[in-house]
XYZ file of C-alpha atoms in Angstrom:
190
model
C 5.675 23.008 5.026
C 2.628 21.806 7.004
C 0.423 22.165 3.928
C 2.508 19.746 1.873
C 0.999 16.296 2.368
C 3.461 14.174 0.376
C 4.675 12.284 3.432
C 4.843 8.503 3.748
C 1.363 8.050 5.219
C -0.495 10.223 2.698
C -2.776 8.654 0.131
C -1.460 8.429 -3.426
C -3.998 11.065 -4.565
C -2.863 13.514 -1.837
C 0.805 12.899 -2.618
C 0.245 13.512 -6.341
C -1.610 16.750 -5.567
C 1.162 18.096 -3.279
C 3.387 20.878 -4.559
C 7.052 20.235 -5.355
C 9.321 22.405 -3.270
C 12.651 23.914 -4.292
C 14.843 23.667 -1.213
C 17.832 25.624 -2.491
C 21.301 25.122 -3.951
C 23.921 23.388 -1.823
C 27.687 22.744 -1.985
C 27.350 19.435 -0.136
C 24.614 17.004 0.723
C 24.719 14.473 3.543
C 22.429 11.494 3.080
C 21.186 10.026 6.340
C 18.651 7.533 5.035
C 19.228 4.851 2.418
C 15.595 5.284 1.362
C 16.636 8.495 -0.397
C 18.183 6.200 -3.023
C 15.013 4.162 -3.536
C 13.290 4.251 -6.925
C 10.796 7.047 -7.525
C 7.834 4.942 -6.350
C 8.975 5.497 -2.748
C 7.973 8.776 -1.092
C 11.391 9.173 0.541
C 13.316 8.916 -2.748
C 15.368 11.973 -3.615
C 14.457 12.785 -7.194
C 17.510 13.400 -9.370
C 19.948 11.655 -7.030
C 20.609 8.811 -9.462
C 21.343 11.239 -12.319
C 23.979 13.074 -10.261
C 25.645 10.239 -8.322
C 24.750 6.963 -10.058
C 27.640 5.054 -8.445
C 26.453 5.980 -4.952
C 22.854 5.055 -5.748
C 24.074 1.720 -7.140
C 25.989 0.918 -3.946
C 23.069 1.963 -1.753
C 20.576 -0.119 -3.738
C 22.848 -3.174 -3.483
C 22.875 -2.819 0.303
C 20.400 -5.248 1.817
C 18.228 -3.417 4.289
C 16.202 -5.110 6.999
C 12.647 -4.038 7.841
C 11.222 -3.682 11.342
C 7.998 -2.680 13.018
C 7.889 -0.652 16.203
C 4.974 -0.564 18.601
C 4.336 2.249 21.055
C 1.828 1.172 23.674
C 0.518 2.765 26.868
C -1.477 1.469 29.817
C -3.021 2.902 32.966
C -0.342 4.039 35.460
C 1.136 1.070 37.305
C -0.514 -1.531 35.056
C 2.813 -3.200 34.207
C 4.449 -2.624 37.582
C 4.873 -6.386 38.129
C 7.290 -6.487 35.161
C 10.558 -6.084 37.032
C 12.606 -4.595 34.190
C 13.046 -1.382 32.261
C 14.399 -2.813 28.996
C 15.238 -6.183 27.532
C 16.827 -7.760 24.497
C 14.741 -10.789 23.617
C 16.315 -13.802 21.955
C 13.557 -16.386 22.349
C 10.701 -14.730 20.511
C 9.893 -14.735 16.806
C 7.976 -11.467 17.041
C 9.894 -9.111 19.375
C 13.614 -8.495 19.736
C 13.652 -5.523 22.126
C 11.335 -3.780 24.624
C 11.783 -0.651 26.720
C 9.713 0.952 29.457
C 9.563 4.620 28.475
C 8.399 5.707 31.925
C 11.791 4.665 33.356
C 13.668 7.248 31.300
C 14.810 10.483 32.860
C 13.098 13.659 31.805
C 9.482 14.771 31.985
C 7.350 12.206 33.747
C 4.726 10.394 31.710
C 1.193 10.065 33.030
C 0.697 6.622 31.494
C 2.693 3.389 31.674
C 4.411 3.520 28.256
C 6.486 0.920 26.385
C 8.224 0.653 23.014
C 8.536 -2.755 21.364
C 10.716 -3.496 18.319
C 9.969 -6.473 16.088
C 12.346 -9.038 14.707
C 13.383 -8.801 11.077
C 11.670 -12.120 10.373
C 8.358 -10.897 11.768
C 8.549 -7.689 9.711
C 9.393 -9.598 6.536
C 6.415 -11.909 7.093
C 4.118 -8.903 7.609
C 5.446 -7.216 4.464
C 4.672 -10.314 2.379
C 1.007 -9.771 3.215
C 1.152 -5.956 3.041
C 4.003 -4.818 0.726
C 5.481 -1.322 0.640
C 4.693 -0.880 -3.048
C 2.108 -2.203 -5.480
C 1.730 -2.185 -9.225
C -0.104 0.921 -10.413
C -1.261 2.145 -13.818
C 2.181 3.696 -14.514
C 4.426 1.210 -12.700
C 5.255 0.706 -9.013
C 3.604 3.055 -6.543
C 4.148 3.475 -2.826
C 1.557 1.887 -0.569
C 1.000 4.205 2.409
C 0.903 2.803 5.909
C -2.809 2.438 6.522
C -3.791 3.162 10.116
C -6.339 0.306 10.146
C -3.681 -2.200 9.081
C -1.010 -0.898 11.455
C -3.339 -0.909 14.447
C -4.572 -4.412 13.637
C -2.247 -7.176 12.420
C 1.301 -6.107 13.349
C 0.234 -4.137 16.429
C -2.024 -6.848 17.809
C 0.557 -9.596 17.278
C 3.312 -7.497 18.858
C 1.093 -6.537 21.802
C 0.137 -10.165 22.425
C 3.811 -11.204 22.379
C 4.713 -8.362 24.752
C 1.978 -9.283 27.240
C 2.897 -12.990 27.031
C 6.628 -12.347 27.490
C 6.047 -10.255 30.605
C 3.218 -12.506 31.834
C 0.893 -9.533 32.148
C -2.334 -11.254 31.160
C -4.937 -9.533 29.033
C -4.211 -5.857 29.671
C -6.085 -3.420 27.466
C -3.882 -0.569 26.249
C -4.967 3.049 26.322
C -3.090 3.655 23.076
C -1.199 1.519 20.601
C 0.583 2.862 17.550
C 2.556 0.732 15.161
C 5.100 1.983 12.601
C 6.612 0.162 9.623
C 10.323 0.768 9.001
C 11.020 -0.648 5.538
C 14.758 0.026 5.722
C 15.456 0.068 9.447
C 19.084 -1.077 9.396
C 21.728 -2.613 7.157
C 21.385 -6.383 7.011
C 24.237 -6.964 4.533
C 26.370 -4.596 2.534
Protein backbone atom coordinates (compact mmCIF):
# COMPACT_ATOMS: atom_id res chain seq x y z
CA UNK A 1 0.00 0.00 0.00
CA UNK A 2 1.83 3.15 -1.15
CA UNK A 3 -0.18 5.28 1.28
CA UNK A 4 1.00 3.32 4.32
CA UNK A 5 4.12 5.06 5.61
CA UNK A 6 5.10 2.70 8.44
CA UNK A 7 8.35 1.67 6.78
CA UNK A 8 11.78 1.75 8.43
CA UNK A 9 12.68 5.28 7.32
CA UNK A 10 9.42 6.95 8.37
CA UNK A 11 9.32 9.28 11.34
CA UNK A 12 7.80 7.92 14.54
CA UNK A 13 4.79 10.26 14.15
CA UNK A 14 4.14 9.01 10.57
CA UNK A 15 4.51 5.38 11.62
CA UNK A 16 2.06 5.83 14.51
CA UNK A 17 -0.45 7.48 12.18
CA UNK A 18 -0.27 4.67 9.57
CA UNK A 19 -3.17 2.25 9.31
CA UNK A 20 -2.78 -1.38 10.38
CA UNK A 21 -3.44 -3.75 7.52
CA UNK A 22 -5.03 -7.19 7.70
CA UNK A 23 -3.12 -9.30 5.21
CA UNK A 24 -5.25 -12.44 5.37
CA UNK A 25 -5.33 -15.89 6.94
CA UNK A 26 -2.59 -18.35 6.03
CA UNK A 27 -1.88 -22.07 6.56
CA UNK A 28 1.88 -21.49 6.64
CA UNK A 29 4.23 -18.58 7.08
CA UNK A 30 7.84 -18.47 5.93
CA UNK A 31 10.02 -16.00 7.79
CA UNK A 32 12.85 -14.60 5.70
CA UNK A 33 14.17 -11.93 8.05
CA UNK A 34 15.19 -12.38 11.67
CA UNK A 35 14.04 -8.81 12.30
CA UNK A 36 10.46 -10.09 12.21
CA UNK A 37 11.21 -11.53 15.66
CA UNK A 38 12.49 -8.24 17.08
CA UNK A 39 10.59 -6.59 19.93
CA UNK A 40 7.72 -4.30 18.99
CA UNK A 41 9.93 -1.18 18.99
CA UNK A 42 11.35 -2.29 15.62
CA UNK A 43 9.30 -1.47 12.52
CA UNK A 44 10.01 -4.88 10.97
CA UNK A 45 8.69 -6.84 13.97
CA UNK A 46 5.76 -9.11 13.20
CA UNK A 47 3.19 -8.32 15.86
CA UNK A 48 1.76 -11.44 17.48
CA UNK A 49 4.60 -13.72 16.39
CA UNK A 50 5.86 -14.24 19.94
CA UNK A 51 2.38 -15.18 21.18
CA UNK A 52 2.01 -17.89 18.53
CA UNK A 53 5.54 -19.33 18.32
CA UNK A 54 7.42 -18.26 21.46
CA UNK A 55 10.07 -20.99 21.08
CA UNK A 56 10.96 -19.80 17.58
CA UNK A 57 11.12 -16.16 18.67
CA UNK A 58 13.36 -17.19 21.58
CA UNK A 59 15.80 -18.99 19.26
CA UNK A 60 15.81 -16.10 16.79
CA UNK A 61 16.44 -13.52 19.51
CA UNK A 62 19.34 -15.58 20.88
CA UNK A 63 20.96 -15.56 17.44
CA UNK A 64 23.65 -12.90 17.32
CA UNK A 65 23.18 -10.81 14.22
CA UNK A 66 25.87 -8.63 12.70
CA UNK A 67 25.15 -5.14 11.37
CA UNK A 68 26.52 -3.68 8.15
CA UNK A 69 26.29 -0.49 6.14
CA UNK A 70 26.15 -0.46 2.37
CA UNK A 71 27.10 2.49 0.20
CA UNK A 72 25.88 2.98 -3.35
CA UNK A 73 27.96 5.61 -5.10
CA UNK A 74 28.12 6.87 -8.69
CA UNK A 75 30.60 9.00 -10.61
CA UNK A 76 30.86 10.50 -14.08
CA UNK A 77 31.31 7.80 -16.76
CA UNK A 78 34.90 6.55 -16.82
CA UNK A 79 35.89 8.33 -13.60
CA UNK A 80 37.11 5.10 -11.96
CA UNK A 81 38.43 3.49 -15.13
CA UNK A 82 41.97 3.33 -13.70
CA UNK A 83 40.72 0.87 -11.04
CA UNK A 84 41.53 -2.39 -12.80
CA UNK A 85 38.95 -4.58 -11.07
CA UNK A 86 35.24 -5.26 -11.02
CA UNK A 87 34.91 -6.58 -7.46
CA UNK A 88 37.12 -7.22 -4.48
CA UNK A 89 37.05 -8.76 -1.04
CA UNK A 90 39.07 -6.50 1.22
CA UNK A 91 40.92 -7.90 4.20
CA UNK A 92 43.16 -4.97 5.12
CA UNK A 93 40.62 -2.27 5.82
CA UNK A 94 38.70 -1.53 9.00
CA UNK A 95 35.88 0.18 7.11
CA UNK A 96 35.16 -1.85 3.94
CA UNK A 97 35.06 -5.59 3.39
CA UNK A 98 33.71 -5.78 -0.18
CA UNK A 99 33.33 -3.54 -3.25
CA UNK A 100 31.72 -4.15 -6.64
CA UNK A 101 31.59 -2.14 -9.84
CA UNK A 102 27.93 -2.25 -10.86
CA UNK A 103 28.67 -1.10 -14.40
CA UNK A 104 30.51 -4.39 -15.05
CA UNK A 105 27.37 -6.47 -14.55
CA UNK A 106 25.45 -7.79 -17.51
CA UNK A 107 22.07 -6.31 -18.24
CA UNK A 108 20.97 -2.77 -19.02
CA UNK A 109 23.93 -0.44 -19.28
CA UNK A 110 24.28 2.26 -16.65
CA UNK A 111 25.00 5.83 -17.68
CA UNK A 112 27.15 6.52 -14.63
CA UNK A 113 30.16 4.74 -13.11
CA UNK A 114 28.43 2.96 -10.20
CA UNK A 115 29.86 1.02 -7.23
CA UNK A 116 28.49 -0.75 -4.16
CA UNK A 117 30.61 -0.87 -1.01
CA UNK A 118 29.85 -3.06 2.03
CA UNK A 119 31.24 -2.16 5.45
CA UNK A 120 32.90 -4.39 7.98
CA UNK A 121 30.93 -5.50 11.00
CA UNK A 122 33.31 -3.59 13.26
CA UNK A 123 32.75 -0.34 11.38
CA UNK A 124 28.96 -0.78 11.54
CA UNK A 125 29.05 -1.55 15.25
CA UNK A 126 31.13 1.58 15.89
CA UNK A 127 28.65 3.69 13.89
CA UNK A 128 25.70 2.19 15.77
CA UNK A 129 27.26 3.13 19.12
CA UNK A 130 26.97 6.77 18.06
CA UNK A 131 23.61 6.37 16.28
CA UNK A 132 21.65 3.41 17.75
CA UNK A 133 18.70 1.70 16.09
CA UNK A 134 16.40 2.39 19.03
CA UNK A 135 16.14 5.01 21.75
CA UNK A 136 14.20 5.32 24.97
CA UNK A 137 10.81 6.93 24.39
CA UNK A 138 7.96 7.94 26.69
CA UNK A 139 6.50 4.39 26.56
CA UNK A 140 9.70 2.35 26.29
CA UNK A 141 12.06 1.62 23.38
CA UNK A 142 11.18 3.16 20.03
CA UNK A 143 12.73 2.66 16.63
CA UNK A 144 15.07 5.39 15.44
CA UNK A 145 14.54 5.84 11.69
CA UNK A 146 17.51 6.10 9.38
CA UNK A 147 17.89 9.84 8.97
CA UNK A 148 19.02 10.83 5.48
CA UNK A 149 21.33 13.56 6.86
CA UNK A 150 23.12 11.05 9.09
CA UNK A 151 23.38 8.35 6.43
CA UNK A 152 24.75 10.73 3.82
CA UNK A 153 27.27 12.17 6.27
CA UNK A 154 29.18 10.01 8.75
CA UNK A 155 28.97 6.42 7.47
CA UNK A 156 28.76 7.41 3.80
CA UNK A 157 31.64 9.87 3.94
CA UNK A 158 33.91 7.46 5.84
CA UNK A 159 33.08 4.60 3.46
CA UNK A 160 33.60 6.81 0.40
CA UNK A 161 36.97 8.01 1.68
CA UNK A 162 38.08 4.41 2.31
CA UNK A 163 36.90 3.37 -1.16
CA UNK A 164 38.77 6.20 -2.89
CA UNK A 165 41.91 5.53 -0.82
CA UNK A 166 41.84 1.77 -1.47
CA UNK A 167 41.57 2.27 -5.23
CA UNK A 168 43.95 5.26 -5.20
CA UNK A 169 41.39 7.39 -7.01
CA UNK A 170 42.16 10.71 -5.35
CA UNK A 171 39.44 13.15 -4.43
CA UNK A 172 36.65 12.20 -6.83
CA UNK A 173 33.31 13.87 -6.19
CA UNK A 174 30.39 11.46 -6.54
CA UNK A 175 27.24 12.31 -8.46
CA UNK A 176 25.20 10.34 -5.93
CA UNK A 177 25.91 8.55 -2.68
CA UNK A 178 23.33 6.62 -0.70
CA UNK A 179 24.08 4.75 2.47
CA UNK A 180 21.88 2.09 4.09
CA UNK A 181 22.04 0.64 7.61
CA UNK A 182 21.45 -3.11 7.90
CA UNK A 183 20.96 -3.78 11.62
CA UNK A 184 20.72 -7.55 11.18
CA UNK A 185 22.61 -8.18 7.96
CA UNK A 186 23.81 -11.72 8.65
CA UNK A 187 24.17 -14.30 11.40
CA UNK A 188 27.32 -13.72 13.43
CA UNK A 189 26.75 -16.57 15.91
CA UNK A 190 23.84 -18.89 16.47
